[in-house]
Tab-separated table of C-alpha atoms in Angstrom:
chain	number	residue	atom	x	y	z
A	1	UNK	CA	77.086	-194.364	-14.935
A	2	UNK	CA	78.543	-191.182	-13.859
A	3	UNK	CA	78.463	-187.932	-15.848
A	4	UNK	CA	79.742	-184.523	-15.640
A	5	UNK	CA	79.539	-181.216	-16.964
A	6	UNK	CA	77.296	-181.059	-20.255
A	7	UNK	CA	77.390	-184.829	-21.317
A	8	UNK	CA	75.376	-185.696	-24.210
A	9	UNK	CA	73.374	-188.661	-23.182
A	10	UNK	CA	72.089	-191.226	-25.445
A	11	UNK	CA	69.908	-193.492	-23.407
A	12	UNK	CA	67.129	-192.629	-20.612
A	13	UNK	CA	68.169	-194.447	-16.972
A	14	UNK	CA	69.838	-193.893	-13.794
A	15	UNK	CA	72.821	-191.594	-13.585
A	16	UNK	CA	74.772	-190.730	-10.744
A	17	UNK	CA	77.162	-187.532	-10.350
A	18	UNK	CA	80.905	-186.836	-9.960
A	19	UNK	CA	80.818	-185.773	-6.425
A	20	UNK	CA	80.794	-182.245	-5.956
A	21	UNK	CA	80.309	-181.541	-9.896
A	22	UNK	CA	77.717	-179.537	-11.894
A	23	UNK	CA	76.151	-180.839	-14.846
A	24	UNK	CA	74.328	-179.811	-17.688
A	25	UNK	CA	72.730	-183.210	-19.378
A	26	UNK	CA	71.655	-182.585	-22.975
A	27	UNK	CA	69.351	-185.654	-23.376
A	28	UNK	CA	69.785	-185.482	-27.408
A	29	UNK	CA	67.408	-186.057	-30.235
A	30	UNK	CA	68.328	-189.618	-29.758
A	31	UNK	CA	66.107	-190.593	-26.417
A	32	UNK	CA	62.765	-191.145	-27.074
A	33	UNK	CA	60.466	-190.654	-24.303
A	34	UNK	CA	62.177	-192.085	-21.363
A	35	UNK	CA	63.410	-191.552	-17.436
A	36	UNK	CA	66.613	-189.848	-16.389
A	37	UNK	CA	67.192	-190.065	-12.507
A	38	UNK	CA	69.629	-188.174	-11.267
A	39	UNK	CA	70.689	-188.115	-7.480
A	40	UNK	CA	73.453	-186.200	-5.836
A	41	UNK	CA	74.632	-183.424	-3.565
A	42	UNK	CA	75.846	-180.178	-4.622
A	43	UNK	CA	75.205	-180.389	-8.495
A	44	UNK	CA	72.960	-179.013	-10.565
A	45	UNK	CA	70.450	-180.362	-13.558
A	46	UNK	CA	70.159	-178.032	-16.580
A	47	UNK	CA	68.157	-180.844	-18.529
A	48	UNK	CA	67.685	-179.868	-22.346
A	49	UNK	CA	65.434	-182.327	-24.182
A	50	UNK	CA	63.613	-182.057	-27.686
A	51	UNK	CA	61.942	-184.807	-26.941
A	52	UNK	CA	59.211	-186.146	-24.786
A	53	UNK	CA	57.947	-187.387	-21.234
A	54	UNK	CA	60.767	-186.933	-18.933
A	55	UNK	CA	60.995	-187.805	-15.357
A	56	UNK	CA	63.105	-186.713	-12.666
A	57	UNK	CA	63.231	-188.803	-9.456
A	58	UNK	CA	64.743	-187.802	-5.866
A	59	UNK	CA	67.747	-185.049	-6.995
A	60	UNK	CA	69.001	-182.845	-5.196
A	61	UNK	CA	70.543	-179.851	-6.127
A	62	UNK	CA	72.580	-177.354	-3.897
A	63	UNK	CA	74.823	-174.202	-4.275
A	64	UNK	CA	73.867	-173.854	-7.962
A	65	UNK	CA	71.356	-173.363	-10.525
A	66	UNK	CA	68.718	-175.469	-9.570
A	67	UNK	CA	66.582	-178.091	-12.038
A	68	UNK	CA	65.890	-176.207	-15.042
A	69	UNK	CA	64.058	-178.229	-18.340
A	70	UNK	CA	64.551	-176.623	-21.827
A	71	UNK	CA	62.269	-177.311	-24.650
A	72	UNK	CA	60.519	-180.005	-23.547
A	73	UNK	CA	57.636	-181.161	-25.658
A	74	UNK	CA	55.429	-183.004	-23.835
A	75	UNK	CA	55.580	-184.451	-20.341
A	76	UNK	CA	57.622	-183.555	-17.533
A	77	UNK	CA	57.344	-185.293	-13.539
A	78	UNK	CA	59.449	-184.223	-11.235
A	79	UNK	CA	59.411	-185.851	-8.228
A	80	UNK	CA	60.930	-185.583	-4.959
A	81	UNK	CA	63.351	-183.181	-6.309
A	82	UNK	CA	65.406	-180.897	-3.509
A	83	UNK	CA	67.083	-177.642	-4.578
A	84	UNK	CA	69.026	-175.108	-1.813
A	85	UNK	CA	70.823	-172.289	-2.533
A	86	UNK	CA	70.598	-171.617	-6.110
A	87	UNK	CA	71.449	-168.457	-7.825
A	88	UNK	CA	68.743	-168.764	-10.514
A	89	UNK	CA	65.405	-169.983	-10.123
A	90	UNK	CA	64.870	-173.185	-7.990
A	91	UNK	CA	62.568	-175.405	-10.148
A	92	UNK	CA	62.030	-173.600	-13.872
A	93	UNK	CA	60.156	-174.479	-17.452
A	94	UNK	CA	62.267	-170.959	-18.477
A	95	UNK	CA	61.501	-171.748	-22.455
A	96	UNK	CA	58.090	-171.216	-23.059
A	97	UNK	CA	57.578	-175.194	-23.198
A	98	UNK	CA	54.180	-176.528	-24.082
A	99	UNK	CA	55.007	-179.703	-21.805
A	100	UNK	CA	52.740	-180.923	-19.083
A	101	UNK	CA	54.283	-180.404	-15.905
A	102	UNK	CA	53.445	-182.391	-12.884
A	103	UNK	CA	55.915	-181.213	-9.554
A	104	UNK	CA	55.054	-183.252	-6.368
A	105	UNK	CA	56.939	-184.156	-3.152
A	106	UNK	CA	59.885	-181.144	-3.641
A	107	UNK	CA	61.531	-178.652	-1.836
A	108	UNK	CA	63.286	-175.557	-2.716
A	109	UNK	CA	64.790	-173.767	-0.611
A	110	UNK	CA	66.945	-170.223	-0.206
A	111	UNK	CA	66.881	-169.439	-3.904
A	112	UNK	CA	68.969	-166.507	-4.737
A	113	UNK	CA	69.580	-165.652	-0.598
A	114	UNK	CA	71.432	-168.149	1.578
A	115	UNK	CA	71.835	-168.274	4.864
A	116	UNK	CA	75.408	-166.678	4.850
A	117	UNK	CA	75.578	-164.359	1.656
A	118	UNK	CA	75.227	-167.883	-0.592
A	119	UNK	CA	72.784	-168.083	-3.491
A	120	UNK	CA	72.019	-165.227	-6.333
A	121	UNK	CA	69.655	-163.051	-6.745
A	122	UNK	CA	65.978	-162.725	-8.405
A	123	UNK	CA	65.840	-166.284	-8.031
A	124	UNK	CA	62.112	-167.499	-7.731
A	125	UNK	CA	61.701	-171.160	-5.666
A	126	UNK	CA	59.518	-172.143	-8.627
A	127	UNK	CA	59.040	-170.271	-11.155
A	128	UNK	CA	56.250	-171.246	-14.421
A	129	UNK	CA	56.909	-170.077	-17.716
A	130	UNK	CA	55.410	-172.279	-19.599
A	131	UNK	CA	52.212	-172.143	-22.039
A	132	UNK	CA	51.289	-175.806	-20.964
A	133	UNK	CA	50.038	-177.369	-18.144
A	134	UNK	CA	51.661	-177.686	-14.969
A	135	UNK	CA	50.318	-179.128	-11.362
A	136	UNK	CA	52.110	-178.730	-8.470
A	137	UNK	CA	50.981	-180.812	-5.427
A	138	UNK	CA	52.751	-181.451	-2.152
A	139	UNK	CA	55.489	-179.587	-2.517
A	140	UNK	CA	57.289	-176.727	-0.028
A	141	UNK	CA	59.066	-173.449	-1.056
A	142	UNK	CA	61.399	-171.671	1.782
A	143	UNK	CA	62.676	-168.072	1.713
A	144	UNK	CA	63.383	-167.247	-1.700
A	145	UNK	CA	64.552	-164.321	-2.816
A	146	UNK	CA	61.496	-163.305	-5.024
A	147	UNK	CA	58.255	-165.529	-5.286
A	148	UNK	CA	58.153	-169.025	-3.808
A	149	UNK	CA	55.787	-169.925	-6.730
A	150	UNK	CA	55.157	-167.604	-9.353
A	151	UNK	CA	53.720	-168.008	-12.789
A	152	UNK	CA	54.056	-166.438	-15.782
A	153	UNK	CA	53.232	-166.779	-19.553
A	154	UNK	CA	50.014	-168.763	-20.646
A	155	UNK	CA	50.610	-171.877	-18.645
A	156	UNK	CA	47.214	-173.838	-17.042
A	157	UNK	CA	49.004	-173.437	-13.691
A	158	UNK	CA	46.893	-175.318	-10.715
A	159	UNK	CA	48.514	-175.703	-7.116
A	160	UNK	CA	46.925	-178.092	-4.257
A	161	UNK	CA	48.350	-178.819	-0.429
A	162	UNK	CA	51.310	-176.663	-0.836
A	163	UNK	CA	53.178	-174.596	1.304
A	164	UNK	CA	55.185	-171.684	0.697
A	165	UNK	CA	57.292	-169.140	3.575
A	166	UNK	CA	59.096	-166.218	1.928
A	167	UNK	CA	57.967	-162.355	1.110
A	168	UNK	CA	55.750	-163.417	-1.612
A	169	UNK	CA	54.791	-167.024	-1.266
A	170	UNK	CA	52.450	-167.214	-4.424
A	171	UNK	CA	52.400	-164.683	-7.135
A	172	UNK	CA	50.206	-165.218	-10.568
A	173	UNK	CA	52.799	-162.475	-12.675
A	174	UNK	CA	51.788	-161.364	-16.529
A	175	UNK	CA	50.098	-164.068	-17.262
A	176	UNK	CA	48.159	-163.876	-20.558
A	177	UNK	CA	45.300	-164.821	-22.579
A	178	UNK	CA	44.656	-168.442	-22.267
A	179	UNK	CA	46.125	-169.183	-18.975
A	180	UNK	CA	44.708	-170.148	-15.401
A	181	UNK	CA	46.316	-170.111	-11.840
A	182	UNK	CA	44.124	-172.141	-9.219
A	183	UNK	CA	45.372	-172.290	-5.510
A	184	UNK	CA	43.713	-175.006	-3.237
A	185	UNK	CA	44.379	-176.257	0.059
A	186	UNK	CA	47.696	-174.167	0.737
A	187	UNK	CA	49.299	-172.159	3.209
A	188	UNK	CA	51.416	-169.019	2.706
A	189	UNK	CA	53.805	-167.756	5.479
A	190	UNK	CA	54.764	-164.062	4.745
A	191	UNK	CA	57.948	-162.939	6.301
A	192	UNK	CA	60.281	-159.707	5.083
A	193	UNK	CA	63.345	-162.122	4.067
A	194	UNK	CA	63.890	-161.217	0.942
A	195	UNK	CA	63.739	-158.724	-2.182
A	196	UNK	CA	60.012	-158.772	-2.282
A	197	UNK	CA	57.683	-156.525	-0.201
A	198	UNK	CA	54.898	-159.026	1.876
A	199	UNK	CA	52.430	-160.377	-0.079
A	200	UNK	CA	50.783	-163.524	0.488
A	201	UNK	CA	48.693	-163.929	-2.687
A	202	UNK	CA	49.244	-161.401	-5.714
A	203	UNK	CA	47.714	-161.250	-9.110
A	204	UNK	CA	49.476	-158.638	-11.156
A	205	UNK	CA	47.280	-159.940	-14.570
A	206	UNK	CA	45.469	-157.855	-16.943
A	207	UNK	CA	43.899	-161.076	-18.849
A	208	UNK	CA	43.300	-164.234	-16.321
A	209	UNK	CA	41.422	-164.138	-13.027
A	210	UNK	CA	42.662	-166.016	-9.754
A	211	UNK	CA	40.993	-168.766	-7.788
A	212	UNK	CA	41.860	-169.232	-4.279
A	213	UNK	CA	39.894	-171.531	-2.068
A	214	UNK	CA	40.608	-173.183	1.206
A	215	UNK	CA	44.510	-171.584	1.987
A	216	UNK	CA	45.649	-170.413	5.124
A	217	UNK	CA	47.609	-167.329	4.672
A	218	UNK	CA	49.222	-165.830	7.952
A	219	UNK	CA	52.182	-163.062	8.076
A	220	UNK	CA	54.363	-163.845	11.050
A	221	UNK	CA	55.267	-160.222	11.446
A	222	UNK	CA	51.706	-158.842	12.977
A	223	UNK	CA	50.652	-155.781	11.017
A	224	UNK	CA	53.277	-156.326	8.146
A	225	UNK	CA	52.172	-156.719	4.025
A	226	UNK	CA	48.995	-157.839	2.425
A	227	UNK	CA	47.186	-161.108	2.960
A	228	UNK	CA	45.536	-161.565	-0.791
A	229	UNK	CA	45.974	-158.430	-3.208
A	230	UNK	CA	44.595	-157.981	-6.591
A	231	UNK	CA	46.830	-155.481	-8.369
A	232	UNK	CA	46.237	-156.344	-12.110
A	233	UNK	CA	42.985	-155.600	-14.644
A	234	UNK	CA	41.483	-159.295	-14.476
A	235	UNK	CA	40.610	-160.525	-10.606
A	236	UNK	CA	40.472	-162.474	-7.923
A	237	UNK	CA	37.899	-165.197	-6.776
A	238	UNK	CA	38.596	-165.821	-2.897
A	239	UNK	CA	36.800	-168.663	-0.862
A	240	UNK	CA	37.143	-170.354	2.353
A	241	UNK	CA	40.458	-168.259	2.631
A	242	UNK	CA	41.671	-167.374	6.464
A	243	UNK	CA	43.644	-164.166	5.907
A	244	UNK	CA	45.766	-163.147	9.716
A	245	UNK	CA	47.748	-160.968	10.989
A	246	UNK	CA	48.486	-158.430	8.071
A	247	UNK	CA	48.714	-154.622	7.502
A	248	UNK	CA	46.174	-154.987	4.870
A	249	UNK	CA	44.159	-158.431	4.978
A	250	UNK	CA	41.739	-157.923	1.387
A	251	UNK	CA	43.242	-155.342	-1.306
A	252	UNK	CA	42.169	-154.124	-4.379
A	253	UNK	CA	43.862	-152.202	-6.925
A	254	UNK	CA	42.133	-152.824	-10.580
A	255	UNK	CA	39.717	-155.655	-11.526
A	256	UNK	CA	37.524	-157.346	-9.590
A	257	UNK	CA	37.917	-159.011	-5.910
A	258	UNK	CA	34.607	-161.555	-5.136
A	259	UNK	CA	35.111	-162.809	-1.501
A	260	UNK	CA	33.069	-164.920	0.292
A	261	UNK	CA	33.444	-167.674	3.241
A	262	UNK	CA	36.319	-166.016	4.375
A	263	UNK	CA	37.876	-165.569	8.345
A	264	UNK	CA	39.464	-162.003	7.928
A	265	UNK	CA	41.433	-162.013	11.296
A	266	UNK	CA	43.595	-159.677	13.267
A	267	UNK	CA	44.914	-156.979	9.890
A	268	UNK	CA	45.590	-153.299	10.602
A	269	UNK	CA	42.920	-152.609	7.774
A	270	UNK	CA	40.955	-155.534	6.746
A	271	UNK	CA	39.186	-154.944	3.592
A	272	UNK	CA	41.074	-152.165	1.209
A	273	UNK	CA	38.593	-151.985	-1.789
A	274	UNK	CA	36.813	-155.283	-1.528
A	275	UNK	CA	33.139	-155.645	-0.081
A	276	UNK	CA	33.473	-157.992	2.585
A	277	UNK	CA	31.668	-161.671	1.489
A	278	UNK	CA	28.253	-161.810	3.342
A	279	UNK	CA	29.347	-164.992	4.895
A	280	UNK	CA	33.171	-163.999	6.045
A	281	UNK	CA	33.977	-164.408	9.642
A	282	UNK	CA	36.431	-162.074	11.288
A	283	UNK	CA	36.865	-164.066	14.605
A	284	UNK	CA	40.200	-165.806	16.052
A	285	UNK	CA	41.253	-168.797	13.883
A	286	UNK	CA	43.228	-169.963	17.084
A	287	UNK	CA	45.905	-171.517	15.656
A	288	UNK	CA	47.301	-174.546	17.535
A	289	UNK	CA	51.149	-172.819	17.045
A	290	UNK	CA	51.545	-170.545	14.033
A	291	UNK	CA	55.305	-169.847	15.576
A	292	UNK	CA	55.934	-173.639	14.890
A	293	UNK	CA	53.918	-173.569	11.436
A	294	UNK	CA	51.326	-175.905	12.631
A	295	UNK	CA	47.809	-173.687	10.929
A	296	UNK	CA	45.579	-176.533	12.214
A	297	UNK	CA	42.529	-174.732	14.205
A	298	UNK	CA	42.114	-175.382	17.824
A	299	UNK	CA	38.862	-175.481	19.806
A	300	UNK	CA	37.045	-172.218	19.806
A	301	UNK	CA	38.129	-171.056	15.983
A	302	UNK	CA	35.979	-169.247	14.179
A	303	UNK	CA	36.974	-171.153	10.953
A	304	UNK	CA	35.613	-174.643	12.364
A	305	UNK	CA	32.646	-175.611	10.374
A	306	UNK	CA	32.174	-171.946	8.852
A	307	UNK	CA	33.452	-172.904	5.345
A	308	UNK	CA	31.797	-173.527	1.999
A	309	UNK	CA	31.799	-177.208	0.217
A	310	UNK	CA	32.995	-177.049	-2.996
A	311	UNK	CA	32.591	-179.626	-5.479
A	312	UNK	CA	36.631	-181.810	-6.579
A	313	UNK	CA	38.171	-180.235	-3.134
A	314	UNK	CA	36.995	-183.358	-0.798
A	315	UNK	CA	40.383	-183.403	1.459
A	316	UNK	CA	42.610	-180.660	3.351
A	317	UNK	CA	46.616	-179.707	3.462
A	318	UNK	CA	46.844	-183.247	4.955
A	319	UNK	CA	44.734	-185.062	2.571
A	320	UNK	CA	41.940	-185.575	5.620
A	321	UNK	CA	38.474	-185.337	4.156
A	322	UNK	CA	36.855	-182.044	5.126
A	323	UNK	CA	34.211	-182.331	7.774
A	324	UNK	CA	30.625	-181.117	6.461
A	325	UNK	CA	30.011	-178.344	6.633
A	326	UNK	CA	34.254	-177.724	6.125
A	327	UNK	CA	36.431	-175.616	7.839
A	328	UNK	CA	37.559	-172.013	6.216
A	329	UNK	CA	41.527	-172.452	5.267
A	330	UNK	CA	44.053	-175.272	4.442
A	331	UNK	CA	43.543	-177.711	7.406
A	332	UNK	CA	41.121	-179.647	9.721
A	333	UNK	CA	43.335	-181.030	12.410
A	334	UNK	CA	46.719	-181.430	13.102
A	335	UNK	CA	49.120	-181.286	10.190
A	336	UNK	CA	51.889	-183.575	8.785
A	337	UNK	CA	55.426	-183.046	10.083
A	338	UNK	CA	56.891	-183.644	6.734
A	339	UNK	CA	55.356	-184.690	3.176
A	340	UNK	CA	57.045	-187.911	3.723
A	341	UNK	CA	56.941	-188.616	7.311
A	342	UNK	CA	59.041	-191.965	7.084
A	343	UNK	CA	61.669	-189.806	5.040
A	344	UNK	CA	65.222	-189.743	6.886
A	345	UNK	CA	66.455	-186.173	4.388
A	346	UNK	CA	66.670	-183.773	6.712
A	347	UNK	CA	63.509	-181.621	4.744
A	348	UNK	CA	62.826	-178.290	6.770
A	349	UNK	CA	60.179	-179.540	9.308
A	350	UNK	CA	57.291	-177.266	9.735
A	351	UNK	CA	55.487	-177.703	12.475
A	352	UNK	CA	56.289	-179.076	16.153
């Protein structure tokens, strides 16, 4: 069935596009909980449901606003979803929505920037503001204009084996009582594209505290930004973190910082108002080719073996169980070339 701009639909299923249109699919108080798949090039899902459990399978959006779900109640998967070149935010719960979220397998991509003067502005690659609970696993954000994933509200916000390459790959943003942002088994690639200034991980909370464990955070301009920077009242719990090639690696504005297990590396200034963890290396993480995004340690890193075990984190970036004792940051060996390595999409490849 094909649909265009702000159809009311009236049964979940399988829709396909007018080429080259927009749409904006109100899935109306008749739909129960259900699937709506949408797939096509160059249009954009502004999904509005009252109702519950909706998933979204393999869409791409480009040029446009991005996939954006209103008032959903209580489930949400999105999977697989592509969006380049929006103007707003890439992948957004804008409405306060108590939904449970679950994002895996996506990519967003030049939110509010282009390439060539395309895109908005202020446009976040994924952006959370929801008060439920939303887990985002697998998933890539490239070179947005503000955060590549950045949460706000009270939403139970956990991320594992993402990546993110922008100014400001992952920012936890006035979130309140009641909320939680965990970060596992990532990596953050600061560069200057972009309104932000260069900060790999940023809590700007007054109420919820941070966990970070096992991420690789690198800037690719040496001696540019902040590696992981507490700015707000609450804090920041940092493990098994390898922090490179920053102005200011550790940073500490308000709150509290506790690092430990850490491989501090190669920053202009590498603790700025955090006590260094008794068991943080500051030796090369020899990177088999951060140029080509590949954050895997080589022979000789200081981060092989150095780590801390903790308890639900069994596997890296790559979904390779850890070695005992683990490595500090996101990976063990070589990583993935793509989340879906038998994929034929064209997805930005990140490593060689």
């Amino acid at each position: 069935t094909t649909i265009a701009n702000c159809n009311l639909l009236t049964n979940a299923g399988r829709w396909a596009v007018t080429a080259g249109g927009n749409i904006c699919v109100n899935a109306g108080t008749s739909i129960s909980a259900g699937s709506i798949e949408i797939a096509s090039a160059g249009a954009v899902g502004r999904i509005t449901s009252a109702q519950q459990n909706w998933n979204f399978k393999n869409y791409v959006a480009a040029f446009v606003s991005g996939l954006i779900v209103t008032n959903a109640v209580n489930g949400v998967a999105v999977d697989g979803v592509e969006a380049y070149f929006g103007d707003t935010d890439g992948i957004d719960a804008p409405d306060l929505s108590t939904a449970t979220w679950s994002i895996t397998n996506s990519i967003v991509a030049y939110v509010g920037i282009g390439p060539v003067g395309t895109g908005g502005s202020n446009g976040d690659c994924y952006s959370m503001h929801a008060t439920g609970t939303v887990t985002i696993t697998t998933s890539q954000a490239w070179w947005c204009d503000k955060a590549g994933f950045d949460h706000l509200s009270t939403a139970k916000t956990s991320m594992d084996r993402v990546l993110a390459v922008g100014a400001l790959p992952f920012r936890m943003s006035n979130v309140g009582p009641g909320g939680s942002f965990t970060l596992t088994n990532s990596i953050g690639v600061v560069s200057t594209t972009g309104a932000q200034v260069a900060q790999g991980i940023t809590n700007e909370s007054d109420d919820v505290t941070m966990t970070a464990q096992f991420n690789t955070i690198y800037s690719s301009s040496a001696g540019t930004g902040i590696g992981i920077y507490n700015k707000g009242a609450a804090g920041i719990i940092s493990t098994d973190n390898i922090v490179s090639s920053f102005a200011t690696g550790l940073r500490r504005d308000a709150g509290t910082f506790t690092q430990n297990y850490g491989n501090i590396y190669n920053n202009t200034t590498q603790y700025n108002g955090v006590t260094p963890g008794a068991n943080d290396v500051t030796g090369n993480p020899n990177f088999t080719n951060a140029a080509g995004y590949n954050f895997a340690p080589a022979g000789g890193s200081a981060a092989l073996g150095t780590g801390l075990a903790i308890i639900g984190l069994p596997v890296d970036y790559n979904g390779a169980l850890k070695p005992t004792p683990p490595n500090i940051g996101a990976l063990n060996f070589l990583m993935r070339r793509d989340i879906d390595p038998a994929a034929n999409d064209n997805q930005p490849a990140f490593v060689n």
